[in-house]
Every structure is written in structure tokens, then in C-alpha cells.
JSON list of C-alpha atoms in Angstrom, two decimals:
[
{"chain": "A", "resi": 8, "resn": "LEU", "atom": "CA", "xyz": [87.75, 97.95, 111.27]},
{"chain": "A", "resi": 9, "resn": "MET", "atom": "CA", "xyz": [90.60, 99.88, 109.71]},
{"chain": "A", "resi": 10, "resn": "ALA", "atom": "CA", "xyz": [88.76, 100.53, 106.39]},
{"chain": "A", "resi": 11, "resn": "GLY", "atom": "CA", "xyz": [85.75, 101.63, 108.37]},
{"chain": "A", "resi": 12, "resn": "HIS", "atom": "CA", "xyz": [87.81, 103.98, 110.57]},
{"chain": "A", "resi": 13, "resn": "GLY", "atom": "CA", "xyz": [89.61, 105.39, 107.60]},
{"chain": "A", "resi": 14, "resn": "GLY", "atom": "CA", "xyz": [86.24, 106.12, 105.78]},
{"chain": "A", "resi": 15, "resn": "ASN", "atom": "CA", "xyz": [84.83, 107.64, 109.11]},
{"chain": "A", "resi": 16, "resn": "THR", "atom": "CA", "xyz": [87.93, 109.87, 109.62]},
{"chain": "A", "resi": 17, "resn": "GLY", "atom": "CA", "xyz": [87.89, 111.05, 106.06]},
{"chain": "A", "resi": 18, "resn": "GLY", "atom": "CA", "xyz": [84.03, 111.54, 106.03]},
{"chain": "A", "resi": 19, "resn": "GLN", "atom": "CA", "xyz": [84.22, 113.70, 109.25]},
{"chain": "A", "resi": 20, "resn": "ALA", "atom": "CA", "xyz": [87.07, 115.86, 107.71]},
{"chain": "A", "resi": 21, "resn": "VAL", "atom": "CA", "xyz": [85.10, 116.34, 104.48]},
{"chain": "A", "resi": 22, "resn": "GLY", "atom": "CA", "xyz": [81.89, 117.26, 106.35]},
{"chain": "A", "resi": 23, "resn": "THR", "atom": "CA", "xyz": [83.77, 119.63, 108.62]},
{"chain": "A", "resi": 24, "resn": "VAL", "atom": "CA", "xyz": [85.58, 121.45, 105.78]},
{"chain": "A", "resi": 25, "resn": "LEU", "atom": "CA", "xyz": [82.47, 121.57, 103.50]},
{"chain": "A", "resi": 26, "resn": "SER", "atom": "CA", "xyz": [80.45, 123.00, 106.36]},
{"chain": "A", "resi": 27, "resn": "ALA", "atom": "CA", "xyz": [83.06, 125.60, 107.13]},
{"chain": "A", "resi": 28, "resn": "LEU", "atom": "CA", "xyz": [83.48, 126.48, 103.44]},
{"chain": "A", "resi": 29, "resn": "SER", "atom": "CA", "xyz": [79.81, 126.85, 102.77]},
{"chain": "A", "resi": 30, "resn": "ALA", "atom": "CA", "xyz": [79.36, 129.09, 105.85]},
{"chain": "A", "resi": 31, "resn": "GLY", "atom": "CA", "xyz": [82.18, 131.27, 104.76]},
{"chain": "A", "resi": 32, "resn": "ILE", "atom": "CA", "xyz": [84.06, 130.45, 108.03]},
{"chain": "A", "resi": 33, "resn": "ILE", "atom": "CA", "xyz": [87.13, 129.38, 106.00]},
{"chain": "A", "resi": 34, "resn": "THR", "atom": "CA", "xyz": [88.29, 130.25, 102.51]},
{"chain": "A", "resi": 35, "resn": "ARG", "atom": "CA", "xyz": [90.76, 128.81, 100.05]},
{"chain": "A", "resi": 36, "resn": "GLN", "atom": "CA", "xyz": [93.60, 130.81, 101.86]},
{"chain": "A", "resi": 37, "resn": "ASP", "atom": "CA", "xyz": [92.98, 128.80, 104.88]},
{"chain": "A", "resi": 38, "resn": "ALA", "atom": "CA", "xyz": [93.66, 125.46, 103.23]},
{"chain": "A", "resi": 39, "resn": "ALA", "atom": "CA", "xyz": [97.07, 124.79, 104.60]},
{"chain": "A", "resi": 40, "resn": "LYS", "atom": "CA", "xyz": [96.15, 125.62, 108.18]},
{"chain": "A", "resi": 41, "resn": "VAL", "atom": "CA", "xyz": [93.02, 123.58, 108.07]},
{"chain": "A", "resi": 42, "resn": "ILE", "atom": "CA", "xyz": [94.47, 120.56, 106.32]},
{"chain": "A", "resi": 43, "resn": "GLY", "atom": "CA", "xyz": [97.43, 120.66, 108.90]},
{"chain": "A", "resi": 44, "resn": "LYS", "atom": "CA", "xyz": [95.02, 120.69, 111.83]},
{"chain": "A", "resi": 45, "resn": "GLU", "atom": "CA", "xyz": [92.96, 117.96, 110.55]},
{"chain": "A", "resi": 46, "resn": "ALA", "atom": "CA", "xyz": [95.97, 115.72, 109.71]},
{"chain": "A", "resi": 47, "resn": "THR", "atom": "CA", "xyz": [97.28, 116.17, 113.06]},
{"chain": "A", "resi": 48, "resn": "SER", "atom": "CA", "xyz": [93.90, 115.38, 114.62]},
{"chain": "A", "resi": 49, "resn": "GLY", "atom": "CA", "xyz": [93.92, 112.19, 112.47]},
{"chain": "A", "resi": 50, "resn": "LEU", "atom": "CA", "xyz": [97.46, 111.35, 113.51]},
{"chain": "A", "resi": 51, "resn": "ILE", "atom": "CA", "xyz": [96.60, 111.67, 117.31]},
{"chain": "A", "resi": 52, "resn": "MET", "atom": "CA", "xyz": [93.40, 109.59, 116.96]},
{"chain": "A", "resi": 53, "resn": "GLY", "atom": "CA", "xyz": [95.29, 106.98, 114.91]},
{"chain": "A", "resi": 54, "resn": "VAL", "atom": "CA", "xyz": [98.09, 106.68, 117.64]},
{"chain": "A", "resi": 55, "resn": "MET", "atom": "CA", "xyz": [95.48, 106.31, 120.35]},
{"chain": "A", "resi": 56, "resn": "LEU", "atom": "CA", "xyz": [93.60, 103.60, 118.49]},
{"chain": "A", "resi": 57, "resn": "GLY", "atom": "CA", "xyz": [96.70, 101.78, 117.39]},
{"chain": "A", "resi": 58, "resn": "ALA", "atom": "CA", "xyz": [97.91, 101.88, 121.10]},
{"chain": "A", "resi": 59, "resn": "LEU", "atom": "CA", "xyz": [94.62, 100.31, 122.11]},
{"chain": "A", "resi": 60, "resn": "VAL", "atom": "CA", "xyz": [93.50, 97.95, 119.41]},
{"chain": "A", "resi": 61, "resn": "GLY", "atom": "CA", "xyz": [96.90, 96.36, 118.76]},
{"chain": "A", "resi": 62, "resn": "PRO", "atom": "CA", "xyz": [97.47, 95.13, 122.30]},
{"chain": "A", "resi": 63, "resn": "ILE", "atom": "CA", "xyz": [93.78, 94.25, 122.87]},
{"chain": "A", "resi": 64, "resn": "SER", "atom": "CA", "xyz": [93.76, 92.25, 119.78]},
{"chain": "A", "resi": 65, "resn": "HIS", "atom": "CA", "xyz": [96.86, 90.29, 120.81]},
{"chain": "A", "resi": 66, "resn": "TYR", "atom": "CA", "xyz": [96.45, 89.84, 124.55]},
{"chain": "A", "resi": 67, "resn": "VAL", "atom": "CA", "xyz": [92.60, 89.67, 124.73]},
{"chain": "A", "resi": 68, "resn": "MET", "atom": "CA", "xyz": [91.59, 88.21, 121.35]},
{"chain": "A", "resi": 69, "resn": "GLY", "atom": "CA", "xyz": [94.61, 86.06, 120.83]},
{"chain": "A", "resi": 70, "resn": "ILE", "atom": "CA", "xyz": [95.70, 87.57, 117.45]},
{"chain": "A", "resi": 71, "resn": "SER", "atom": "CA", "xyz": [99.32, 86.86, 116.65]},
{"chain": "A", "resi": 72, "resn": "LYS", "atom": "CA", "xyz": [101.95, 89.43, 117.72]},
{"chain": "A", "resi": 73, "resn": "HIS", "atom": "CA", "xyz": [103.00, 90.30, 114.26]},
{"chain": "A", "resi": 74, "resn": "VAL", "atom": "CA", "xyz": [99.44, 90.93, 112.99]},
{"chain": "A", "resi": 75, "resn": "ALA", "atom": "CA", "xyz": [98.68, 92.99, 116.13]},
{"chain": "A", "resi": 76, "resn": "THR", "atom": "CA", "xyz": [101.85, 95.07, 115.30]},
{"chain": "A", "resi": 77, "resn": "VAL", "atom": "CA", "xyz": [100.70, 95.69, 111.82]},
{"chain": "A", "resi": 78, "resn": "VAL", "atom": "CA", "xyz": [97.40, 96.96, 113.13]},
{"chain": "A", "resi": 79, "resn": "SER", "atom": "CA", "xyz": [99.01, 99.25, 115.70]},
{"chain": "A", "resi": 80, "resn": "VAL", "atom": "CA", "xyz": [101.43, 100.66, 113.07]},
{"chain": "A", "resi": 81, "resn": "THR", "atom": "CA", "xyz": [98.77, 101.09, 110.32]},
{"chain": "A", "resi": 82, "resn": "PHE", "atom": "CA", "xyz": [96.24, 102.91, 112.30]},
{"chain": "A", "resi": 83, "resn": "PRO", "atom": "CA", "xyz": [98.21, 106.14, 112.78]},
{"chain": "A", "resi": 84, "resn": "LEU", "atom": "CA", "xyz": [99.18, 106.34, 109.02]},
{"chain": "A", "resi": 85, "resn": "LEU", "atom": "CA", "xyz": [95.75, 105.48, 107.86]},
{"chain": "A", "resi": 86, "resn": "SER", "atom": "CA", "xyz": [94.05, 108.04, 110.05]},
{"chain": "A", "resi": 87, "resn": "THR", "atom": "CA", "xyz": [96.60, 110.74, 108.93]},
{"chain": "A", "resi": 88, "resn": "ILE", "atom": "CA", "xyz": [96.08, 110.03, 105.34]},
{"chain": "A", "resi": 89, "resn": "ALA", "atom": "CA", "xyz": [92.25, 109.86, 105.63]},
{"chain": "A", "resi": 90, "resn": "ALA", "atom": "CA", "xyz": [92.13, 113.25, 107.45]},
{"chain": "A", "resi": 91, "resn": "PHE", "atom": "CA", "xyz": [94.50, 114.76, 105.13]},
{"chain": "A", "resi": 92, "resn": "LEU", "atom": "CA", "xyz": [92.59, 113.56, 102.01]},
{"chain": "A", "resi": 93, "resn": "GLY", "atom": "CA", "xyz": [89.28, 114.35, 103.53]},
{"chain": "A", "resi": 94, "resn": "SER", "atom": "CA", "xyz": [90.30, 117.92, 104.31]},
{"chain": "A", "resi": 95, "resn": "SER", "atom": "CA", "xyz": [92.15, 118.71, 101.19]},
{"chain": "A", "resi": 96, "resn": "LEU", "atom": "CA", "xyz": [89.67, 117.33, 98.58]},
{"chain": "A", "resi": 97, "resn": "PRO", "atom": "CA", "xyz": [87.06, 120.03, 99.18]},
{"chain": "A", "resi": 98, "resn": "PHE", "atom": "CA", "xyz": [89.78, 122.72, 98.63]},
{"chain": "A", "resi": 99, "resn": "VAL", "atom": "CA", "xyz": [90.96, 121.06, 95.48]},
{"chain": "A", "resi": 100, "resn": "CYS", "atom": "CA", "xyz": [87.45, 120.85, 94.02]},
{"chain": "A", "resi": 101, "resn": "VAL", "atom": "CA", "xyz": [86.89, 124.63, 95.01]},
{"chain": "A", "resi": 102, "resn": "ILE", "atom": "CA", "xyz": [90.33, 125.49, 93.25]},
{"chain": "A", "resi": 103, "resn": "LEU", "atom": "CA", "xyz": [89.34, 123.50, 90.10]},
{"chain": "A", "resi": 104, "resn": "GLY", "atom": "CA", "xyz": [85.88, 125.19, 90.04]},
{"chain": "A", "resi": 105, "resn": "LEU", "atom": "CA", "xyz": [84.00, 121.87, 90.85]},
{"chain": "A", "resi": 106, "resn": "ASP", "atom": "CA", "xyz": [81.27, 121.48, 93.39]},
{"chain": "A", "resi": 107, "resn": "PRO", "atom": "CA", "xyz": [82.94, 119.84, 96.54]},
{"chain": "A", "resi": 108, "resn": "ALA", "atom": "CA", "xyz": [79.74, 118.71, 97.90]},
{"chain": "A", "resi": 109, "resn": "VAL", "atom": "CA", "xyz": [79.15, 116.32, 95.07]},
{"chain": "A", "resi": 110, "resn": "ILE", "atom": "CA", "xyz": [82.76, 115.18, 94.48]},
{"chain": "A", "resi": 111, "resn": "ALA", "atom": "CA", "xyz": [84.72, 115.38, 97.63]},
{"chain": "A", "resi": 112, "resn": "ALA", "atom": "CA", "xyz": [83.10, 112.55, 99.79]},
{"chain": "A", "resi": 113, "resn": "PRO", "atom": "CA", "xyz": [83.12, 109.86, 97.09]},
{"chain": "A", "resi": 114, "resn": "ALA", "atom": "CA", "xyz": [86.54, 110.64, 95.93]},
{"chain": "A", "resi": 115, "resn": "MET", "atom": "CA", "xyz": [87.73, 110.62, 99.54]},
{"chain": "A", "resi": 116, "resn": "THR", "atom": "CA", "xyz": [86.19, 107.27, 100.12]},
{"chain": "A", "resi": 117, "resn": "SER", "atom": "CA", "xyz": [87.79, 105.71, 97.01]},
{"chain": "A", "resi": 118, "resn": "PHE", "atom": "CA", "xyz": [91.35, 107.18, 97.73]},
{"chain": "A", "resi": 119, "resn": "VAL", "atom": "CA", "xyz": [91.27, 106.28, 101.51]},
{"chain": "A", "resi": 120, "resn": "ASP", "atom": "CA", "xyz": [90.22, 102.68, 100.74]},
{"chain": "A", "resi": 121, "resn": "VAL", "atom": "CA", "xyz": [92.87, 102.23, 98.28]},
{"chain": "A", "resi": 122, "resn": "THR", "atom": "CA", "xyz": [95.69, 103.84, 100.19]},
{"chain": "A", "resi": 123, "resn": "GLY", "atom": "CA", "xyz": [94.59, 102.23, 103.39]},
{"chain": "A", "resi": 124, "resn": "LEU", "atom": "CA", "xyz": [94.77, 98.75, 101.88]},
{"chain": "A", "resi": 125, "resn": "LEU", "atom": "CA", "xyz": [98.15, 99.63, 100.29]},
{"chain": "A", "resi": 126, "resn": "CYS", "atom": "CA", "xyz": [99.53, 100.86, 103.61]},
{"chain": "A", "resi": 127, "resn": "TYR", "atom": "CA", "xyz": [98.35, 97.77, 105.47]},
{"chain": "A", "resi": 128, "resn": "PHE", "atom": "CA", "xyz": [99.98, 95.49, 103.00]},
{"chain": "A", "resi": 129, "resn": "LEU", "atom": "CA", "xyz": [103.20, 97.43, 102.81]},
{"chain": "A", "resi": 130, "resn": "ILE", "atom": "CA", "xyz": [103.52, 97.70, 106.51]},
{"chain": "A", "resi": 131, "resn": "ALA", "atom": "CA", "xyz": [102.53, 94.00, 106.87]},
{"chain": "A", "resi": 132, "resn": "ASN", "atom": "CA", "xyz": [105.30, 93.07, 104.62]},
{"chain": "A", "resi": 133, "resn": "GLN", "atom": "CA", "xyz": [107.93, 95.07, 106.63]},
{"chain": "A", "resi": 134, "resn": "VAL", "atom": "CA", "xyz": [106.64, 93.82, 110.04]},
{"chain": "A", "resi": 135, "resn": "PHE", "atom": "CA", "xyz": [106.53, 90.26, 108.88]},
{"chain": "A", "resi": 136, "resn": "LYS", "atom": "CA", "xyz": [110.15, 90.49, 107.61]},
{"chain": "A", "resi": 137, "resn": "ALA", "atom": "CA", "xyz": [111.25, 91.95, 111.01]},
{"chain": "A", "resi": 138, "resn": "PHE", "atom": "CA", "xyz": [109.60, 89.01, 112.74]},
{"chain": "A", "resi": 139, "resn": "GLY", "atom": "CA", "xyz": [111.47, 86.60, 110.46]},
{"chain": "A", "resi": 140, "resn": "LEU", "atom": "CA", "xyz": [108.43, 85.64, 108.41]},
{"chain": "A", "resi": 141, "resn": "GLU", "atom": "CA", "xyz": [108.54, 85.78, 104.60]},
{"chain": "A", "resi": 142, "resn": "LEU", "atom": "CA", "xyz": [105.38, 86.56, 102.59]}
]
């Protein structure tokens, strides 16, 4: 669920930025503003999903409290990272003189998958320790 969400969030950001770049609606000079807006959007979506999925997984599906907490905390971070990477990679490609339509989406998917998994495990380690469980 989380890996899929990260990929969808990053993919949407890549598509939005590529479309706006190719239409001339935004330029390299708009990078900071666009990336900031996309990252904020990712954070808001992640907070909403974390607030829904964590409690539902615990109270409805019977998932342990510590795992549900990990899910709730990971969603906002993963969504923010995915939106940030998805919106920044097209600009990086343009700055480097590369074709963002060819490079941005596959690079975003790889980066988001790796960072999402790392975030999940790092957060899980801390949450499990907070619950008195050693990994």
C-alpha cells in the first residue's frame, strides 16, 4: 500500500511538472515554488492517509498498535518525499540538459521505492523501541 502510494504520488508530481514545463507554463526559475507546493501537497495527503489508515488497520483489521503507528507515521514522510522527488527530478533533468520525459519517471520510481522502504524500517525501529520491543 505504501509503496504504491509513494509511486502514485511521485508519478503524479512528475506528470504535472512535465506537462507544465512542456506547455511553457513554468520554467526553471519556478522550480522552488513548484517543488514547495508539490511537497506541501504530498505532506497534506500523507497526513490524511496516515490518520485514516493507521487507526483503521488497528481497530478494524486487528493489526498491532505498533505496526499501525509505523504506518501512520510513515505515510506523511513518504508522501512528502515522493512529491518532492517527483517534482524536482524534471527540473534537475532540464538543468543537466537531459530529456526529463525519458528520465524523470523511472528515476523517481527507483528513488521513492528505496527511500520509502528505508523510511519505513527506520521509523519502525524507533516506534518498536518506544513500545518496548527490540528488533
